[in-house]
Coordinates of C-alpha atoms in Angstrom, one line a residue:
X1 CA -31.3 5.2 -6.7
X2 CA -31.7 9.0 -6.5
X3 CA -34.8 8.4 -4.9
X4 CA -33.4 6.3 -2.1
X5 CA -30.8 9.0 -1.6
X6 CA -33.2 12.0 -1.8
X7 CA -35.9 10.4 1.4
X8 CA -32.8 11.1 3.4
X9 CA -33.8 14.9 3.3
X10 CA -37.4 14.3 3.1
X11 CA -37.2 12.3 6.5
X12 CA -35.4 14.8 7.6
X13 CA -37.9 17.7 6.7
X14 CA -40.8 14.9 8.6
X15 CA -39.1 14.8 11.8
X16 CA -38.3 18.5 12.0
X17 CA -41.9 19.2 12.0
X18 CA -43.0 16.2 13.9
X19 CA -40.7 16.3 17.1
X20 CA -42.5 19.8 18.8
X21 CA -45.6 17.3 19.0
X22 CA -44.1 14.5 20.2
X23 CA -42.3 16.7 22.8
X24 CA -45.7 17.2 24.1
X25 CA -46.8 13.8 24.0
X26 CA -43.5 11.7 25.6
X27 CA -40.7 13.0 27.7
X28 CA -37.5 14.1 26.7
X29 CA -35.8 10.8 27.4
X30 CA -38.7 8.5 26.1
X31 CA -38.7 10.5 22.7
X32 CA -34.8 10.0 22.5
X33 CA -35.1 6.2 23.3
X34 CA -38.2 6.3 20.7
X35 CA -35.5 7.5 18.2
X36 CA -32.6 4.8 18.4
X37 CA -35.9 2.5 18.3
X38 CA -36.3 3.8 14.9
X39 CA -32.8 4.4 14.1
X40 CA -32.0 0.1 14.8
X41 CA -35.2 -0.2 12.6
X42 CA -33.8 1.5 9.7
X43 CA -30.5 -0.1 10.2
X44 CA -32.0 -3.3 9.3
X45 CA -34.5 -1.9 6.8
X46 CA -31.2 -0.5 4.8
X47 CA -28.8 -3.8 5.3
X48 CA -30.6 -7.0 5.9
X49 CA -34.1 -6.6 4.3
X50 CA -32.8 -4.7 1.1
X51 CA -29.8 -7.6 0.8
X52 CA -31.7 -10.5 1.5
X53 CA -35.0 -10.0 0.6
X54 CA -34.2 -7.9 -2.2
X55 CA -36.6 -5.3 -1.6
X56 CA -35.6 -1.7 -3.2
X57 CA -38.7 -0.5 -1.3
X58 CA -36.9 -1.8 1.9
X59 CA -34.1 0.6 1.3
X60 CA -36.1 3.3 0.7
X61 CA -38.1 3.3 3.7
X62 CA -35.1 2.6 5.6
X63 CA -33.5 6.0 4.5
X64 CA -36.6 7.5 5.1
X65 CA -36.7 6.4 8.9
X66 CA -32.7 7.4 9.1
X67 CA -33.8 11.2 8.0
X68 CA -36.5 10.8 10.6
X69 CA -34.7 10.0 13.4
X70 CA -31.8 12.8 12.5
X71 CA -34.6 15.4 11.7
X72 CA -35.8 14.5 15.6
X73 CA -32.2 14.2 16.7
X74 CA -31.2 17.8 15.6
X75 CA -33.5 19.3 18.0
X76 CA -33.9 16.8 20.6
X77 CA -30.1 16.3 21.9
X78 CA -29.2 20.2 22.0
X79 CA -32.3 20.3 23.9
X80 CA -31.6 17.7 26.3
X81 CA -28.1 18.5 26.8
X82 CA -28.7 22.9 27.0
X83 CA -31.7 21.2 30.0
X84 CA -28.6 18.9 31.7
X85 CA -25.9 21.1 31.9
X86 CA -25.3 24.4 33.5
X87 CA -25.8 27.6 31.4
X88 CA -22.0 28.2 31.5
X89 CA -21.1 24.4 30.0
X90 CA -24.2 24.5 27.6
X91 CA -21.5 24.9 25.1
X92 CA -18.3 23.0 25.7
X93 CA -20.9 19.9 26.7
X94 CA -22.3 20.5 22.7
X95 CA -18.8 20.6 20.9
X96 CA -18.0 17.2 21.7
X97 CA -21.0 15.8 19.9
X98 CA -20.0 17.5 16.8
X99 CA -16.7 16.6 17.1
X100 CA -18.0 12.9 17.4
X101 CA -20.2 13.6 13.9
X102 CA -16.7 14.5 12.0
X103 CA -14.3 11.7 13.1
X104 CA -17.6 9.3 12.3
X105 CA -17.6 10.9 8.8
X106 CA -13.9 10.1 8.3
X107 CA -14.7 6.4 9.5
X108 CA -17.9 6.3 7.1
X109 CA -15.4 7.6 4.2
X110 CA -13.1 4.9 5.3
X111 CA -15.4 1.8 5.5
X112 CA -17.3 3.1 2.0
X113 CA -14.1 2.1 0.2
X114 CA -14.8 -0.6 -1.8
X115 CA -11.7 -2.6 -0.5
X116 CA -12.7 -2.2 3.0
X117 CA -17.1 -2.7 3.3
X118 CA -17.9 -0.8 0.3
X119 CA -17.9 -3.6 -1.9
X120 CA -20.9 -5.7 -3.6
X121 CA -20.8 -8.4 -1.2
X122 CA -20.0 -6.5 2.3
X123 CA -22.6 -3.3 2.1
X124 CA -25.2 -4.5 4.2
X125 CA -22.4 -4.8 7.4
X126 CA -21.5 -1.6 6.3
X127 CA -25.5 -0.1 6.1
X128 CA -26.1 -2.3 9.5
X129 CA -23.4 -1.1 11.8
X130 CA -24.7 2.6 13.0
X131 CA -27.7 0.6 14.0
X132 CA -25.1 -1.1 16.9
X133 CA -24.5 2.7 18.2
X134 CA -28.0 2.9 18.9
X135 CA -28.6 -1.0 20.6
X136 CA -25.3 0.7 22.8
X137 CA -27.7 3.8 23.9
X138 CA -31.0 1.4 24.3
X139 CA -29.6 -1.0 26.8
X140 CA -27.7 2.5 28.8
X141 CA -30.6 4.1 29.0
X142 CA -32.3 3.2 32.0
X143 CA -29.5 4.5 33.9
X144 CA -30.2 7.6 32.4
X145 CA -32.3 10.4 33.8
X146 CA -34.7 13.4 32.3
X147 CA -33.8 16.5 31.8
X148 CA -33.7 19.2 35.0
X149 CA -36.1 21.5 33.4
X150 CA -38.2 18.8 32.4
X151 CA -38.2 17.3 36.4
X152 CA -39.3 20.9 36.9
X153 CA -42.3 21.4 34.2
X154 CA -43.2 18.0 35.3
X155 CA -43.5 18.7 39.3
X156 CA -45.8 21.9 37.7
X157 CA -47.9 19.6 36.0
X158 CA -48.7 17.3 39.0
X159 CA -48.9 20.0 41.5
X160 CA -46.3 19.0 43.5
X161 CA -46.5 20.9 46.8
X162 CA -43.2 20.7 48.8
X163 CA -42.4 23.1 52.2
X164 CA -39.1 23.1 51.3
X165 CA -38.5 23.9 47.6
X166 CA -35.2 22.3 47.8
X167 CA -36.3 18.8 48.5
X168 CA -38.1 18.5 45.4
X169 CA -37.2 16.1 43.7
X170 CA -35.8 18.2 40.7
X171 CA -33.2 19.9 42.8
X172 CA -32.4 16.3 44.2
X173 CA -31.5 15.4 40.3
X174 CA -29.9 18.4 40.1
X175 CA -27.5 18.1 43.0
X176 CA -26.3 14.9 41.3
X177 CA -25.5 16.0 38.1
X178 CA -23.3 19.1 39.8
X179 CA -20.0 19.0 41.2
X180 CA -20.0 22.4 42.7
X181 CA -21.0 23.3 46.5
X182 CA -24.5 23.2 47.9
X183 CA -25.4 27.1 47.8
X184 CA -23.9 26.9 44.3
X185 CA -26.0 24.6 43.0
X186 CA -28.8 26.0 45.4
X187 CA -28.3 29.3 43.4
X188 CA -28.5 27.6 39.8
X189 CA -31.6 25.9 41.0
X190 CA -33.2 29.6 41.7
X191 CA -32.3 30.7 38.7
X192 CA -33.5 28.1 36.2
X193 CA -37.0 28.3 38.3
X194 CA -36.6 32.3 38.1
X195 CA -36.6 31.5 33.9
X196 CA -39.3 29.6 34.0
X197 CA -41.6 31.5 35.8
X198 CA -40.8 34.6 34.0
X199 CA -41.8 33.1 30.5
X200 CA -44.9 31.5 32.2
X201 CA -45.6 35.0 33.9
X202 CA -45.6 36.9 30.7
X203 CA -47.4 33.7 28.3
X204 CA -44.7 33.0 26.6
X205 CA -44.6 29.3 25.9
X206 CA -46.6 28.8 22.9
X207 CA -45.4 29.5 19.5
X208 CA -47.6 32.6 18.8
X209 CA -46.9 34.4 21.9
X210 CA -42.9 34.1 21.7
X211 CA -43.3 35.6 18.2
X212 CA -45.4 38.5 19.5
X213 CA -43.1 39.0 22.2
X214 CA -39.9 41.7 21.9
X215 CA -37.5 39.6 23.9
X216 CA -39.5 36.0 23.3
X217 CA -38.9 37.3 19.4
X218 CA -35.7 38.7 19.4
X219 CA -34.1 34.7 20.9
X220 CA -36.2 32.9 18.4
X221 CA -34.7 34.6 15.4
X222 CA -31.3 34.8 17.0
X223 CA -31.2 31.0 17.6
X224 CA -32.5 30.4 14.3
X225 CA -29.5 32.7 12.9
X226 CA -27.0 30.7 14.7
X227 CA -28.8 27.1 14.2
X228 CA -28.4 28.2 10.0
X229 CA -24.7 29.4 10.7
X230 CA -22.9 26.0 9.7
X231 CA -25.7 25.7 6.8
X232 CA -24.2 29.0 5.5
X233 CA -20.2 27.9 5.5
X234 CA -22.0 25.5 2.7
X235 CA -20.7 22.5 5.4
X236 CA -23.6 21.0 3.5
X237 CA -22.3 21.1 0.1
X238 CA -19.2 20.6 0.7
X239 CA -19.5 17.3 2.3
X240 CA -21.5 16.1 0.0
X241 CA -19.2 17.1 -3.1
X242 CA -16.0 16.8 -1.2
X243 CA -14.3 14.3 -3.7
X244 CA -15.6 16.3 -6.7
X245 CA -14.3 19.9 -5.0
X246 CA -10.5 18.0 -4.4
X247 CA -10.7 16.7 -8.6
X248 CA -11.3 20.5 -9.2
X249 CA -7.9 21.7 -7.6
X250 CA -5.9 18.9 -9.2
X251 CA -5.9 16.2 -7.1
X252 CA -6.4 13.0 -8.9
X253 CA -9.4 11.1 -8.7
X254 CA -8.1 7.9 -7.1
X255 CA -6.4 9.9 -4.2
X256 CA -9.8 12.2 -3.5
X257 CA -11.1 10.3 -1.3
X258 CA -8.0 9.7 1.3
X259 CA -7.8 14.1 1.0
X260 CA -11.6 13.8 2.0
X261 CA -11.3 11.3 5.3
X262 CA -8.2 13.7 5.9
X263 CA -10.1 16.9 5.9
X264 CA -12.7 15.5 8.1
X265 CA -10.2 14.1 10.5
X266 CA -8.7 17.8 10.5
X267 CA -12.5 19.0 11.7
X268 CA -12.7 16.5 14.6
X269 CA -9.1 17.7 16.1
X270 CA -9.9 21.3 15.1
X271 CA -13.1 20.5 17.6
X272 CA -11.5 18.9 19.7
X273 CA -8.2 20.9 20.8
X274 CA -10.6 24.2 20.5
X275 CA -12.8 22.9 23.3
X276 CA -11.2 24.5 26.5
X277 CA -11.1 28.0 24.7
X278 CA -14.8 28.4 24.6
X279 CA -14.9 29.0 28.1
X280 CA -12.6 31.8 27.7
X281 CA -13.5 33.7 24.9
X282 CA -17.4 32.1 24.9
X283 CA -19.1 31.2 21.9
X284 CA -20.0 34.7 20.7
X285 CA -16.5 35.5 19.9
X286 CA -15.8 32.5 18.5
X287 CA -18.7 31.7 16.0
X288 CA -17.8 35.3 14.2
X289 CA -13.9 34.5 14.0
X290 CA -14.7 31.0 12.2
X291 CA -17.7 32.8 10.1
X292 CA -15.4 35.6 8.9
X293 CA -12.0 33.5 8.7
X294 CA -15.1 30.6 6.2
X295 CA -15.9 33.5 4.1
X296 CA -11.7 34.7 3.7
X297 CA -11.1 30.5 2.6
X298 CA -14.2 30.9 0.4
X299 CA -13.2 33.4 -1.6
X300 CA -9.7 32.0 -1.6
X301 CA -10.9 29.1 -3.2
X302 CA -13.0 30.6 -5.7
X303 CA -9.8 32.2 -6.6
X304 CA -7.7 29.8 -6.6
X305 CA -10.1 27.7 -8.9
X306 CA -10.8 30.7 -11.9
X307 CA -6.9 31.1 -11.9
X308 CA -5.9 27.7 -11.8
X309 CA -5.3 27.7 -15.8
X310 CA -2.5 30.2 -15.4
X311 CA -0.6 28.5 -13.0
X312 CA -1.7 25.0 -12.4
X313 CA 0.9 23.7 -9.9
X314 CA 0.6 26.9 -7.0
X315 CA -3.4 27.4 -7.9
X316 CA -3.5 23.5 -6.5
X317 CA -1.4 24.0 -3.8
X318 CA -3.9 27.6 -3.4
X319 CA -6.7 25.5 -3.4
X320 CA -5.6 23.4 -0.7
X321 CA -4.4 25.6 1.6
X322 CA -8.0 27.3 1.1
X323 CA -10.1 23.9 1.9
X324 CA -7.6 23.2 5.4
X325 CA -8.3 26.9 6.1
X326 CA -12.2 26.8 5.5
X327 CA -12.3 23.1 7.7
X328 CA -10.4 24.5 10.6
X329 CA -12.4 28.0 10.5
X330 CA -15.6 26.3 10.0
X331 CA -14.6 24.0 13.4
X332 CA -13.6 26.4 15.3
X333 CA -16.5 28.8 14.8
X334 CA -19.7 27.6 13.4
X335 CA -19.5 23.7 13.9
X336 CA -18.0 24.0 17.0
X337 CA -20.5 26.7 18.9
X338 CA -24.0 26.9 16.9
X339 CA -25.7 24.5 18.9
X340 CA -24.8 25.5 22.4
X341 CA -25.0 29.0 21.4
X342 CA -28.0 29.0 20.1
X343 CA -29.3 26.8 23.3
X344 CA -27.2 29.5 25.5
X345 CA -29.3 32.5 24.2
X346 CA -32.7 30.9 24.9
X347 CA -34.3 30.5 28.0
X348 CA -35.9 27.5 29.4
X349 CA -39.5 27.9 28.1
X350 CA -38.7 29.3 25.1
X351 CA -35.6 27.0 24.1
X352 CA -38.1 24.5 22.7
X353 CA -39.9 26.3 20.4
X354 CA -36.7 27.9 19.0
X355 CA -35.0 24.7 18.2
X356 CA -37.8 23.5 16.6
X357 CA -38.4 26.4 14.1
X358 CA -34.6 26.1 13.7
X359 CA -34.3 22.5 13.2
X360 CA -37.2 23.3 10.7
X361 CA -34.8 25.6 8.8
X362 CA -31.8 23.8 9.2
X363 CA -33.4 20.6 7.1
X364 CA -35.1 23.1 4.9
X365 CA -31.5 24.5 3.5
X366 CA -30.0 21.3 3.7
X367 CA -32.3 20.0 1.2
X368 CA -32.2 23.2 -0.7
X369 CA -28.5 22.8 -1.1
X370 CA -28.1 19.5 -1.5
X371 CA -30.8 19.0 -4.9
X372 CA -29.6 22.3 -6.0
X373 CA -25.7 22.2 -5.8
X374 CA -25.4 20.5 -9.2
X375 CA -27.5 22.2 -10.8
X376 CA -25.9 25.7 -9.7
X377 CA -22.4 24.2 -10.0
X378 CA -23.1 23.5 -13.8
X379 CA -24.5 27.0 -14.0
X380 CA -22.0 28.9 -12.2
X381 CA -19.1 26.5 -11.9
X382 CA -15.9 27.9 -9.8
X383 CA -18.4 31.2 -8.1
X384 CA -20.9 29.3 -6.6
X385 CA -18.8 29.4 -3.5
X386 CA -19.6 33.5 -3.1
X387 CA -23.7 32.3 -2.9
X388 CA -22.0 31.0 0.6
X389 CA -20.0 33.8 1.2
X390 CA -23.2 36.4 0.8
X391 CA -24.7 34.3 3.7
X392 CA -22.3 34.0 5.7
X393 CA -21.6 37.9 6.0
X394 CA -25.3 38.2 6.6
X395 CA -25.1 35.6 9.6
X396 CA -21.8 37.8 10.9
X397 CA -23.6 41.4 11.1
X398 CA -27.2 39.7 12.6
X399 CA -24.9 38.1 15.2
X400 CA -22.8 41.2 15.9
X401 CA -25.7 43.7 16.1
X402 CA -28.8 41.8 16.7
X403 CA -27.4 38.4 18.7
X404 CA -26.2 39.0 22.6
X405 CA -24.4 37.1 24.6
X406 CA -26.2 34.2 26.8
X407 CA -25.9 36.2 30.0
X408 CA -27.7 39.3 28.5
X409 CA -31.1 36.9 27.0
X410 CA -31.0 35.8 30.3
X411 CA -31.4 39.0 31.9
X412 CA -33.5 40.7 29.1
X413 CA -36.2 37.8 29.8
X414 CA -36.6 38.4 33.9
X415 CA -36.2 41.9 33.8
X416 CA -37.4 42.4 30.8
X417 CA -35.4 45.3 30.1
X418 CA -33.3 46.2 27.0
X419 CA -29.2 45.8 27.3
X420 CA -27.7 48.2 24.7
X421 CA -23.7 46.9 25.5
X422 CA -23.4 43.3 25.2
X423 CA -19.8 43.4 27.3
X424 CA -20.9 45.0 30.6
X425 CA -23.7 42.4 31.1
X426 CA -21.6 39.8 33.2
X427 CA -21.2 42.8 35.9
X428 CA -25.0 43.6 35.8
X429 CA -26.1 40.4 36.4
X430 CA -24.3 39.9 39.7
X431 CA -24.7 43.6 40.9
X432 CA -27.2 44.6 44.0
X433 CA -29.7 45.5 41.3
X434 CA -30.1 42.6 40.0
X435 CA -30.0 40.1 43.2
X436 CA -32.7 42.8 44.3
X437 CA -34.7 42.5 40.7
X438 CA -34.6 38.5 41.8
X439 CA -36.1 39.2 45.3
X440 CA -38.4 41.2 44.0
X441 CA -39.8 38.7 41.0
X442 CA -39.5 35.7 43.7
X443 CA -41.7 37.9 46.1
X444 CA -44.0 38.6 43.5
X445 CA -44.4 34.9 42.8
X446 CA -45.4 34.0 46.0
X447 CA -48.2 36.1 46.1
X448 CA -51.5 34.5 46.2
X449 CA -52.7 35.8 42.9
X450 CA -49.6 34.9 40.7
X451 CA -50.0 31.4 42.4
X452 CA -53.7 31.1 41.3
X453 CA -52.4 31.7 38.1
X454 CA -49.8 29.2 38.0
X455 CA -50.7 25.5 38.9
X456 CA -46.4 25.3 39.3
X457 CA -46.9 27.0 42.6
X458 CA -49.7 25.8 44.0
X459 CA -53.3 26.8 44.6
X460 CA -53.7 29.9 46.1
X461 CA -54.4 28.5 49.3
X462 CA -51.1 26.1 49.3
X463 CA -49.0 26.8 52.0
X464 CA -46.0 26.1 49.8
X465 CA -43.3 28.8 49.5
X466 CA -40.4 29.6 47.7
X467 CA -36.9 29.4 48.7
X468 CA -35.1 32.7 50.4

């Protein structure tokens, strides 16, 4: 059975790697469809074939094709969402999904009991029913479109030629997936074909020449930072090990698991009611108050738990108050803002190759942690809570010194000039120097040379131009 459990975490590891090279081969929404293809698959690999054919080897594949698709998933749906929405939404549009991922853990928790379809005879409904989520999303998803920035790398590709730059067929996409006005969404438009053809200006799209790049460099190691953030809170451990954590602070055994569905219905409201207050602090601000407010519970715990001889009854009641702190800072902060804000701090060309390195990482330490957690729990028993902590503060001082805001990667990639003071970016970016830095990068562009160089704008003989 462990090694049904563990090809989880190897499919995981499979698909991280794999999903940069099918990202080259099918389009964002034919690899997503691709994946709930595979998910259904494994939905009946796990319930049906293992129950009633009584194949182990059934089961195992199925978990291995589960781990696949989430491996794919991590870094595909940031991706498609951070190339849907506007740069300023990238974030709010990402907490919901998370928030989604918690209340489903409380449901799994629920539905694992054996009274309810955890028992002998009722596992396969139980093992069968994510697979419905994913028949939901198949027969939708016709109606749904590609990605902007994909419509856009894809007009390159062809060699579309259009006079007016805003009757490609992009910007037509693009107008119906915005609510605001016209010169609005003319202005967005600019500005995500200004990213692009800065990265493609400066060869920045493949993996080698983003790490040899300052800027390129400096977003792939911030998202990776961010993308590791929740990994570091020990999220991942404490999951997994959620029952066993609420036995250590007293809680008895038969009441663990309603204290687990609890604290993971805590997470999903936390996400939930924090939403509106990431577009007024942004996600900067908020990852580092729930990073340092995770650490604070961690060591509270860990506390709590070597000091829970002398006083049983407040140490419990201590070690409580320390998990609903850690679940509501971990929400607020890390859960609720690593993807967007590590999607936020990327530009369009280089977005790709940072997710994948990260989602690369992210299955990496989640594997890491979850074959070693028992091992170091026997070893260090009540401290192996600080291991988190010691990442954690690492995560907070790369994000305060080395991490900026979205606004500032934004403007370090067209101008491609350093911003020492993170705060005073917003004003930069819409002063006169910088709608003349745009002018002058879109004049550039035009030029006969930089178009011979770019099949995105034409031959050099097109008479296509770009927008004023």
């Amino acid at each position: 059975m462990s090694m049904a459990k563990s090809m989880i975490l190897v499919g995981g590891l499979v698909g991280a790697f794999t999903i940069k090279f099918m990202l080259q081969i099918l389009s964002r929404q034919q690899n997503l469809t691709l994946l709930h293809v595979i998910f259904v698959v494994s939905s009946l690999l796990m319930s049906v074939a293992t129950k009633f054919g009584m194949s182990y080897e059934a089961l195992i594949v199925g978990r291995f094709l589960c781990g696949f698709s989430r491996g794919c998933g991590f870094t595909l749906v940031p991706l498609m969402i951070a190339e849907t929405t506007s740069r300023k939404t990238i974030a709010l549009y990402q907490a919901p999904t998370l928030a989604i991922l918690q209340l489903g853990s409380a449901i799994s928790n629920f539905l694992g009991l054996p009274w309810v379809l955890g028992g002998e005879q009722t596992w396969p409904f139980f093992l069968a029913m994510p697979g419905f989520f994913s028949i939901v999303y198949l027969i939708a998803s016709p109606m749904l479109p590609e990605t902007i920035t994909y419509k856009i790398l894809e007009e390159e590709n062809v060699e579309v030629c259009v006079e007016n730059q805003f009757a490609r067929p992009s910007f037509s996409l693009l107008k119906k997936l915005r609510a605001g006005n016209l010169s609005t969404v003319q202005t967005e438009y600019i500005d995500m074909k200004m990213e692009i053809s800065a990265s493609l200006r400066s060869s920045q799209t493949s993996f080698w020449n983003v790490l040899m790049g300052e800027n390129s460099r400096r977003q792939l190691f911030g998202a990776i930072v961010i993308l590791t953030t929740l990994q570091s809170t020990g999220v991942q451990a404490v999951a997994l090990y959620t029952d066993t954590i609420f036995e250590e602070t007293g809680i008895p055994k038969n009441q663990a698991t309603y204290y687990t569905i609890g604290m993971f219905v805590l997470m999903a409201l936390v996400l939930f009611a924090s939403s509106p207050l990431l577009v007024q602090y942004g996600a900067r601000k908020m990852i580092l108050v729930g990073l340092t407010g995770a650490a604070f519970s961690l060591v509270l715990l860990t506390v709590s738990l070597k000091t829970r001889s002398f006083c049983p009854d407040v140490m419990t009641k201590v070690s409580l108050t320390a998990l609903i702190l850690y679940s509501c800072f971990v929400s607020f902060g890390p859960m609720m803002c690593f993807m967007g804000f590590a999607t936020e701090v990327t530009t369009q060309l280089i977005r790709p190759s940072a997710m994948w390195i990260g989602g690369i990482v992210w299955n990496t330490m989640a594997s890491a942690i979850v074959w070693s957690t028992p091992y170091i729990l026997q070893a260090i028993h009540g401290y192996f809570y600080l291991v988190f902590v010691g990442l954690v503060i690492f995560d907070v001082l790369y994000i305060k010194f080395y991490v900026p805001s979205n606004t500032t990667a934004r403007y370090q990639i067209i101008t491609n000039e350093p911003v020492e003071n993170f705060e005073e970016v917003t004003p930069l970016l819409s002063s006169e120097i910088f709608r003349q830095e745009k002018t002058a990068n879109y004049h550039a562009e035009n030029s006969p040379s930089f178009r011979g160089k770019n099949k995105y704008y034409g031959s050099a003989s097109s008479n296509c131009s770009l927008p004023n």
